[in-house]
Short mmCIF file of C-alpha atoms in Angstrom, two decimals:
data_model
loop_
_atom_site.label_atom_id
_atom_site.label_comp_id
_atom_site.label_asym_id
_atom_site.label_seq_id
_atom_site.Cartn_x
_atom_site.Cartn_y
_atom_site.Cartn_z
CA MET T 685 -51.23 -3.49 12.53
CA THR T 686 -53.55 -6.38 13.51
CA LYS T 687 -56.93 -5.59 12.72
CA LYS T 688 -59.78 -7.00 14.51
CA ARG T 689 -63.21 -7.57 13.49
CA ILE T 690 -65.70 -4.69 14.68
CA ASP T 691 -67.34 -6.65 16.98
CA LYS T 692 -64.70 -7.18 19.35
CA PHE T 693 -64.56 -3.40 19.99
CA GLY T 694 -67.11 -3.55 22.95
CA LYS T 695 -68.59 -0.12 22.95
CA THR T 696 -67.21 1.47 19.77
CA PHE T 697 -69.31 -1.11 18.09
CA GLU T 698 -72.03 -0.51 20.11
CA TYR T 699 -72.27 3.13 19.75
CA LEU T 700 -71.44 2.22 15.85
CA LYS T 701 -75.20 -0.05 15.40
CA ASP T 702 -76.99 2.45 17.93
CA PRO T 703 -75.75 6.08 17.72
CA GLU T 704 -78.41 7.40 20.09
CA THR T 705 -77.08 5.43 23.41
CA ARG T 706 -73.65 7.23 22.12
CA GLU T 707 -74.98 10.30 21.91
CA ARG T 708 -76.61 9.97 25.59
CA GLU T 709 -73.26 8.60 26.68
CA MET T 710 -70.89 10.71 25.05
CA GLY T 711 -72.76 13.74 23.67
CA GLN T 712 -71.24 15.20 20.69
CA SER T 713 -67.76 13.86 21.27
CA LEU T 714 -65.73 12.70 18.23
CA LEU T 715 -65.74 9.02 17.91
CA THR T 716 -62.30 6.85 16.68
CA VAL T 717 -62.82 3.61 15.40
CA ASP T 718 -59.15 1.91 14.63
CA GLY T 719 -57.61 -0.71 12.82
CA ALA T 720 -61.36 -2.65 12.43
CA ILE T 721 -62.69 -5.51 10.00
CA PHE T 722 -66.12 -4.64 8.83
CA GLN T 723 -67.42 -7.77 7.05
CA GLY T 724 -69.92 -9.99 7.85
CA ILE T 725 -72.08 -7.14 10.33
CA PRO T 726 -74.77 -5.67 8.87
CA PHE T 727 -74.55 -1.94 9.58
CA GLU T 728 -78.00 -0.50 8.27
CA ASP T 729 -80.35 2.58 8.73
CA MET T 730 -78.21 4.63 11.20
CA ASP T 731 -77.33 7.57 11.20
CA TRP T 732 -73.20 8.54 11.58
CA LYS T 733 -71.75 11.89 12.78
CA ASN T 734 -68.62 12.66 13.87
CA ILE T 735 -66.61 9.72 13.36
CA VAL T 736 -63.07 9.20 12.22
CA PHE T 737 -62.18 5.26 10.90
CA LYS T 738 -58.59 5.02 10.58
CA ASN T 739 -56.99 1.71 9.04
CA CYS T 740 -60.24 0.19 8.72
CA ASP T 741 -61.19 -2.86 6.29
CA PHE T 742 -64.93 -2.61 4.58
CA PHE T 743 -65.80 -5.70 2.66
CA GLY T 744 -68.99 -7.83 1.85
CA ASN T 745 -72.11 -6.95 -0.14
CA TYR T 746 -74.54 -4.35 0.83
CA ASP T 747 -73.01 -5.51 4.54
CA ILE T 748 -72.71 -1.48 5.14
CA GLY T 749 -76.19 1.25 4.61
CA PRO T 750 -76.14 3.97 6.79
CA ASN T 751 -79.14 6.39 6.60
CA THR T 752 -77.02 9.36 6.77
CA GLN T 753 -73.50 10.29 7.61
CA ASN T 754 -72.01 14.00 8.50
CA ASN T 755 -68.87 14.89 9.77
CA VAL T 756 -66.86 11.83 9.08
CA ARG T 757 -63.88 10.97 7.93
CA TYR T 758 -61.84 7.57 6.77
CA GLU T 759 -58.28 7.62 6.94
CA ASP T 760 -56.12 4.87 5.60
CA CYS T 761 -59.12 2.70 4.91
CA ARG T 762 -60.02 -0.16 2.35
CA PHE T 763 -63.11 -1.05 0.42
CA SER T 764 -64.37 -4.12 -1.06
CA GLY T 765 -67.84 -5.78 -2.04
CA ILE T 766 -71.23 -3.58 -2.84
CA LEU T 767 -71.54 -0.72 0.17
CA SER T 768 -73.49 2.49 0.60
CA PHE T 769 -71.97 5.69 2.06
CA GLY T 770 -75.65 7.00 2.25
CA LYS T 771 -76.65 10.38 2.20
CA THR T 772 -73.37 11.97 3.22
CA HIS T 773 -72.56 15.67 4.35
CA ASN T 774 -68.87 16.81 5.02
CA VAL T 775 -67.52 13.52 4.48
CA ARG T 776 -63.96 12.59 3.49
CA PHE T 777 -61.72 9.81 2.52
CA LEU T 778 -57.82 10.20 2.66
CA ARG T 779 -55.42 7.97 1.22
CA CYS T 780 -58.10 4.97 1.00
CA ALA T 781 -57.87 2.01 -1.71
CA TRP T 782 -60.84 0.57 -3.58
CA VAL T 783 -59.43 -2.73 -5.52
CA GLY T 784 -61.07 -4.92 -8.16
CA ALA T 785 -64.93 -4.00 -8.81
CA PRO T 786 -66.98 -2.59 -5.72
CA VAL T 787 -69.82 -0.31 -6.42
CA MET T 788 -70.00 2.42 -3.46
CA PHE T 789 -72.22 5.55 -4.01
CA ALA T 790 -73.50 8.12 -1.71
CA GLU T 791 -76.81 8.87 -2.33
CA LYS T 792 -78.97 11.27 -3.44
CA GLY T 793 -78.95 14.75 -1.97
CA SER T 794 -75.11 14.50 -0.80
CA THR T 795 -73.02 17.49 -0.94
CA ASP T 796 -68.98 18.56 0.33
CA THR T 797 -68.38 14.28 -0.45
CA VAL T 798 -64.28 14.63 -1.02
CA PHE T 799 -61.51 11.62 -2.13
CA GLU T 800 -58.24 12.96 -1.49
CA SER T 801 -55.25 10.78 -2.39
CA CYS T 802 -57.10 7.88 -2.91
CA THR T 803 -56.36 4.90 -5.23
CA PHE T 804 -58.57 3.31 -7.48
CA ALA T 805 -57.09 -0.14 -8.41
CA GLY T 806 -59.84 -1.94 -11.43
CA LYS T 807 -59.05 -5.57 -12.10
CA SER T 808 -60.09 -5.11 -15.83
CA PRO T 809 -59.97 -2.53 -18.82
CA ASN T 810 -63.76 -4.42 -19.81
CA PRO T 811 -65.95 -1.74 -18.81
CA ASN T 812 -68.54 -4.07 -17.64
CA GLN T 813 -66.31 -5.39 -15.35
CA GLN T 814 -65.31 -2.39 -13.73
CA GLY T 815 -65.87 -0.67 -9.98
CA GLY T 816 -67.78 2.57 -9.44
CA VAL T 817 -67.39 4.98 -6.61
CA GLY T 818 -68.54 8.24 -5.89
CA SER T 819 -71.75 10.29 -5.32
CA HIS T 820 -75.31 10.43 -7.12
CA GLY T 821 -74.91 14.24 -5.39
CA ASP T 822 -71.63 16.31 -5.20
CA ALA T 823 -68.17 14.47 -5.22
CA GLU T 824 -64.84 15.97 -5.60
CA PHE T 825 -61.69 13.65 -6.39
CA ILE T 826 -58.33 15.69 -5.61
CA ASP T 827 -54.89 14.28 -6.06
CA CYS T 828 -56.02 10.32 -7.15
CA TYR T 829 -55.45 8.03 -8.65
CA ALA T 830 -57.88 5.52 -11.12
CA LYS T 831 -57.19 2.50 -13.45
CA TRP T 832 -60.28 0.93 -15.23
CA PHE T 833 -62.52 2.67 -12.74
CA SER T 834 -66.03 4.80 -13.36
CA LEU T 835 -65.53 7.85 -11.52
CA VAL T 836 -69.29 9.12 -10.51
CA GLY T 837 -71.11 12.70 -9.99
CA ASP T 838 -74.81 12.66 -10.65
CA ALA T 839 -74.85 16.64 -8.88
CA SER T 840 -71.43 17.60 -9.85
CA LEU T 841 -68.36 16.15 -10.44
CA THR T 842 -64.79 17.63 -9.47
CA LEU T 843 -61.81 16.00 -10.63
CA ARG T 844 -58.17 17.92 -9.65
CA LYS T 845 -54.90 16.72 -9.90
CA CYS T 846 -56.08 13.27 -10.66
CA GLU T 847 -54.31 10.60 -12.87
CA CYS T 848 -56.82 8.27 -14.68
CA GLU T 849 -55.79 5.40 -16.47
CA GLY T 850 -58.25 4.13 -18.99
CA ALA T 851 -60.72 5.26 -16.56
CA SER T 852 -64.22 6.73 -17.30
CA ILE T 853 -66.86 9.28 -15.85
CA GLU T 854 -70.31 8.57 -15.40
CA THR T 855 -74.00 10.91 -14.65
CA ASP T 856 -77.03 10.31 -13.64
CA SER T 857 -79.90 10.11 -17.24
CA GLU T 858 -83.59 10.12 -17.78
CA ALA T 859 -83.20 6.22 -18.27
CA ASN T 860 -81.87 5.88 -14.47
CA SER T 861 -84.11 8.87 -12.93
CA GLY T 862 -86.86 9.52 -15.09
CA ASP T 863 -87.81 13.29 -16.52
CA ASP T 864 -86.50 14.84 -13.32
CA PHE T 865 -82.92 13.22 -13.89
CA LEU T 866 -79.92 15.45 -12.42
CA SER T 867 -77.20 16.80 -14.96
CA SER T 868 -73.84 16.74 -13.96
CA LYS T 869 -71.46 20.31 -13.64
CA VAL T 870 -67.91 18.49 -14.57
CA VAL T 871 -64.61 19.91 -13.92
CA ILE T 872 -61.71 18.69 -14.76
CA GLN T 873 -58.48 20.46 -13.51
CA GLN T 874 -54.61 20.06 -13.36
CA SER T 875 -54.76 16.36 -14.46
CA LYS T 876 -53.37 13.44 -16.93
CA LEU T 877 -55.81 11.40 -18.48
CA ARG T 878 -54.30 8.46 -19.69
CA GLY T 879 -55.07 5.88 -22.08
CA TYR T 880 -58.79 6.02 -23.10
CA PHE T 881 -61.25 8.21 -20.95
CA ASP T 882 -64.82 7.97 -21.53
CA MET T 883 -67.66 10.00 -21.04
CA ARG T 884 -69.64 8.60 -23.75
CA ALA T 885 -73.40 9.06 -23.57
CA THR T 886 -73.42 10.87 -20.36
CA SER T 887 -76.11 13.86 -19.44
CA LEU T 888 -74.00 16.54 -18.03
CA HIS T 889 -74.82 20.49 -17.47
CA SER T 890 -71.51 21.44 -18.16
CA LEU T 891 -67.96 20.45 -18.92
CA SER T 892 -64.68 22.14 -17.83
CA ILE T 893 -61.55 20.81 -18.68
CA GLN T 894 -58.61 22.67 -17.24
CA ASP T 895 -54.59 22.52 -17.76
CA THR T 896 -54.47 19.12 -18.25
CA VAL T 897 -52.83 16.45 -20.18
CA ILE T 898 -55.03 13.95 -22.64
CA GLU T 899 -54.24 10.98 -24.53
CA ARG T 900 -58.13 10.10 -26.02
CA PHE T 901 -61.09 11.88 -24.85
CA ASP T 902 -64.55 10.82 -25.95
CA ILE T 903 -68.07 12.84 -24.98
CA SER T 904 -69.89 11.45 -27.93
CA ARG T 905 -73.89 10.69 -27.95
CA SER T 906 -73.69 13.35 -24.95
CA THR T 907 -75.64 15.80 -24.03
CA VAL T 908 -74.53 19.28 -22.18
CA LYS T 909 -77.55 21.82 -21.20
CA GLN T 910 -74.71 24.51 -21.15
CA SER T 911 -70.75 25.31 -21.77
CA VAL T 912 -67.81 22.84 -23.23
CA VAL T 913 -64.79 24.45 -22.11
CA ILE T 914 -61.40 23.11 -22.60
CA GLU T 915 -58.38 25.73 -21.80
CA ARG T 916 -54.41 24.97 -21.77
CA VAL T 917 -54.93 21.41 -22.39
CA LYS T 918 -51.84 19.19 -23.90
CA GLY T 919 -53.03 16.09 -25.90
CA GLY T 920 -53.89 13.56 -28.78
CA TYR T 921 -57.50 13.33 -29.62
CA LEU T 922 -60.79 15.01 -28.73
CA ASN T 923 -63.66 13.30 -29.59
CA MET T 924 -66.75 16.38 -29.74
CA TYR T 925 -69.66 14.52 -31.18
CA PRO T 926 -71.88 15.25 -28.56
CA GLN T 927 -76.01 14.66 -29.06
CA HIS T 928 -76.40 17.82 -28.21
CA ALA T 929 -74.68 21.19 -26.47
CA ASP T 930 -74.79 24.92 -26.13
CA SER T 931 -71.37 25.98 -26.71
CA LEU T 932 -68.03 24.26 -27.64
CA ALA T 933 -64.54 26.50 -26.69
CA VAL T 934 -61.21 25.58 -27.04
CA ARG T 935 -58.49 27.83 -26.02
CA ASN T 936 -54.54 28.20 -25.56
CA SER T 937 -54.02 24.10 -26.17
CA GLN T 938 -51.96 22.04 -28.20
CA LEU T 939 -53.30 18.66 -29.81
CA TYR T 940 -50.72 16.80 -31.71
CA GLY T 941 -53.22 13.32 -32.28
CA ASN T 942 -53.54 9.90 -30.82
CA ASP T 943 -54.48 6.86 -33.40
CA ASN T 944 -54.30 8.62 -36.68
CA LYS T 945 -56.94 11.10 -34.84
CA ILE T 946 -56.65 14.44 -33.64
CA PHE T 947 -59.71 16.39 -33.10
CA SER T 948 -64.09 16.16 -33.97
CA ALA T 949 -66.45 18.14 -33.63
CA TYR T 950 -70.19 18.01 -35.18
CA ALA T 951 -70.70 21.55 -35.82
CA GLY T 952 -74.52 20.69 -36.13
CA SER T 953 -74.33 19.75 -31.96
CA PHE T 954 -73.47 23.12 -30.79
CA ARG T 955 -74.98 26.84 -30.98
CA THR T 956 -71.84 28.22 -30.86
CA ILE T 957 -67.77 27.01 -31.91
CA GLU T 958 -64.69 28.66 -30.82
CA ILE T 959 -61.42 27.75 -31.46
CA ASP T 960 -58.77 30.28 -30.69
CA ASN T 961 -55.11 29.68 -29.83
CA VAL T 962 -54.62 25.74 -30.27
CA THR T 963 -51.78 23.87 -32.25
CA PHE T 964 -53.18 21.06 -33.85
CA GLY T 965 -51.21 18.39 -35.00
CA GLY T 966 -47.93 18.66 -37.07
CA GLY T 967 -45.65 16.63 -39.47
CA THR T 968 -46.34 15.60 -43.06
CA ASN T 969 -49.04 12.86 -43.02
CA TYR T 970 -51.40 14.73 -40.51
CA PRO T 971 -55.13 13.91 -39.93
CA PRO T 972 -58.23 16.17 -40.50
CA VAL T 973 -58.69 18.42 -37.44
CA VAL T 974 -62.79 18.39 -38.31
CA VAL T 975 -65.18 21.06 -37.48
CA ALA T 976 -67.56 19.90 -39.86
CA GLY T 977 -71.57 18.59 -40.53
CA GLY T 978 -75.11 20.18 -39.91
CA PHE T 979 -75.77 20.11 -43.36
CA SER T 980 -76.83 16.49 -44.68
CA LYS T 981 -74.40 14.32 -47.04
CA ILE T 982 -78.05 12.49 -48.08
CA SER T 983 -79.94 15.03 -49.36
CA GLU T 984 -79.66 18.95 -49.48
CA SER T 985 -83.09 19.09 -48.86
CA ARG T 986 -82.35 17.50 -45.37
CA ILE T 987 -81.28 19.92 -42.89
CA SER T 988 -80.35 18.49 -39.96
CA HIS T 989 -79.02 21.16 -37.46
CA VAL T 990 -78.25 24.88 -37.90
CA SER T 991 -75.12 26.08 -35.42
CA GLU T 992 -75.40 30.28 -34.98
CA ASN T 993 -71.45 30.68 -35.79
CA ILE T 994 -68.11 29.07 -35.68
CA ARG T 995 -64.99 30.64 -35.30
CA ILE T 996 -61.65 29.73 -35.60
CA LYS T 997 -58.82 32.54 -34.85
CA ASN T 998 -54.93 32.49 -33.97
CA SER T 999 -54.50 28.33 -34.47
CA ARG T 1000 -52.04 26.18 -36.04
CA ILE T 1001 -53.88 23.74 -38.49
CA PRO T 1002 -52.20 21.42 -40.82
CA TYR T 1003 -55.67 20.10 -42.80
CA LEU T 1004 -59.18 21.71 -41.17
CA ALA T 1005 -62.08 19.70 -42.52
CA SER T 1006 -64.83 22.02 -42.55
CA ASP T 1007 -67.15 20.42 -45.13
CA TYR T 1008 -71.22 20.14 -45.17
CA LEU T 1009 -71.39 23.27 -42.64
CA ASN T 1010 -75.17 24.83 -42.15
CA THR T 1011 -74.09 28.17 -40.24
CA PRO T 1012 -75.25 31.58 -40.28
CA PHE T 1013 -71.31 32.84 -39.47
CA PHE T 1014 -68.21 31.03 -40.12
CA GLN T 1015 -64.96 33.04 -39.35
CA ILE T 1016 -61.27 31.76 -40.07
CA VAL T 1017 -58.99 34.63 -38.84
CA ASN T 1018 -55.32 34.86 -38.39
CA CYS T 1019 -54.61 31.09 -38.66
CA GLU T 1020 -51.94 28.87 -40.79
CA ILE T 1021 -53.24 26.25 -42.45
CA ASP T 1022 -52.31 23.83 -45.23
CA ASP T 1023 -55.03 22.92 -46.34
CA LEU T 1024 -58.73 23.68 -46.21
CA ASP T 1025 -62.05 22.07 -47.06
CA LEU T 1026 -65.06 24.26 -46.96
CA SER T 1027 -67.16 22.52 -49.71
CA ASN T 1028 -70.57 21.33 -49.82
CA GLY T 1029 -71.68 23.86 -47.12
CA ARG T 1030 -74.40 26.37 -46.75
CA VAL T 1031 -72.91 29.86 -45.31
CA GLU T 1032 -75.15 33.49 -45.14
CA ASN T 1033 -71.99 34.69 -43.90
CA LEU T 1034 -68.39 33.81 -44.32
CA GLU T 1035 -65.31 35.54 -43.52
CA ILE T 1036 -61.83 34.21 -44.22
CA GLN T 1037 -59.32 37.09 -43.09
CA GLY T 1038 -55.52 37.44 -42.80
CA ASN T 1039 -54.51 33.43 -42.64
CA LEU T 1040 -51.20 31.49 -43.98
CA ILE T 1041 -53.13 29.14 -46.32
CA ARG T 1042 -50.20 27.25 -47.68
CA ARG T 1043 -51.95 24.99 -50.18
CA GLY T 1044 -55.38 24.74 -51.16
CA VAL T 1045 -58.89 25.57 -50.45
CA ASN T 1046 -61.74 23.58 -51.68
CA PHE T 1047 -64.95 25.36 -51.56
CA SER T 1048 -66.55 23.26 -54.03
CA ASN T 1049 -70.41 22.96 -53.86
CA THR T 1050 -70.92 25.54 -51.04
CA GLN T 1051 -73.44 29.05 -51.34
CA VAL T 1052 -72.54 32.03 -49.22
CA LYS T 1053 -74.70 35.02 -49.06
CA GLN T 1054 -72.08 37.60 -48.37
CA SER T 1055 -68.30 36.59 -47.98
CA ARG T 1056 -65.02 38.26 -46.90
CA ILE T 1057 -62.07 36.53 -48.21
CA GLN T 1058 -58.45 37.14 -48.58
CA PRO T 1059 -56.66 37.34 -51.95
CA LEU T 1060 -56.27 33.43 -52.95
CA THR T 1061 -54.59 32.13 -56.05
CA LYS T 1062 -56.51 30.75 -58.74
CA ALA T 1063 -54.59 27.65 -58.13
CA GLN T 1064 -55.13 27.21 -54.84
CA VAL T 1065 -59.01 26.86 -55.12
CA LYS T 1066 -61.98 24.69 -56.11
CA LEU T 1067 -64.91 26.47 -57.08
CA ASP T 1068 -67.02 24.12 -58.58
CA GLY T 1069 -70.38 24.23 -57.93
CA SER T 1070 -69.80 27.48 -55.59
CA ASN T 1071 -71.25 30.80 -55.75
CA ILE T 1072 -68.36 32.35 -53.81
CA ARG T 1073 -66.22 35.01 -55.99
CA LEU T 1074 -63.13 36.13 -55.07
CA ASN T 1075 -61.90 39.39 -54.66
#
């Protein structure tokens, strides 16, 4: 298809530049723009509504900057450069492509903005050379492919049936917007996150990942106001070391490790932790599953964080490292564990019941107030410096 510059489109060009004239002459009728090249001609501060752009190219820096877009659809379009979508409502991008390192966002307050069957192809794995597309309001990505790209949703962000490779998520932060910054609700469903998926140092309201394949996922240094929920996930390595989050739940999942790591959760960051029906790792040279921390390794007088309760149930864990815990309640029930490290902890109520523990348990230097511990042989247990008494 031969495309031509938008200024060669006569009345259509005039209507895009002057929406008031368009409304006087054609009312609220749908305007279709097919096969246009937008480059070198500014479109700024107008209100676009009831428009379909088909097979159009949007190139350039700061050329496109409508004030608002309402009921606008982009089909099979290409984008490159630094452009703005304006404040959007009911805006759809269908089978569109972003190549290189474009920067394009809908503005704060945008709602119902959807990218479907789109491609985001970055030019480098270097985060400083990657593009970013999304919304400073709500954004939804459905059946999209992103490689070396940042997907943005400051108020909410949904990835559904997407495939990402070396991609990342970005959200609003206090550094960007001050004290009233937005905390994004992030939902990832039925997707494939290949390579390293980066959510480090994000500020979230909540995070939910369901029915997704993950190779390496990282939320270290992030803050989450409410819950982190991971369900029916198959993957490699999850780094759950945020600065703060309310709760963590991992359920009905299989995590087999990546780069000699499987799962790391800083217990002191979460008010509650629940792990239920999860299979971790396998084989003989297995790395630890880490659910640990909260009691300082530097000094017994330093207690950095206290979690409310930690529950691990119905799971297969070759090596569970839960040392230096500081929690009122810690429970391990109905699990298969080869090696268990519960050393150097402060636990008010410790329950270990109904588990198959194949090798050793290290209770060294752990202090408890109450405990219910299943029968263990003396050869299995290390108790040096601990007040735990076995039944």
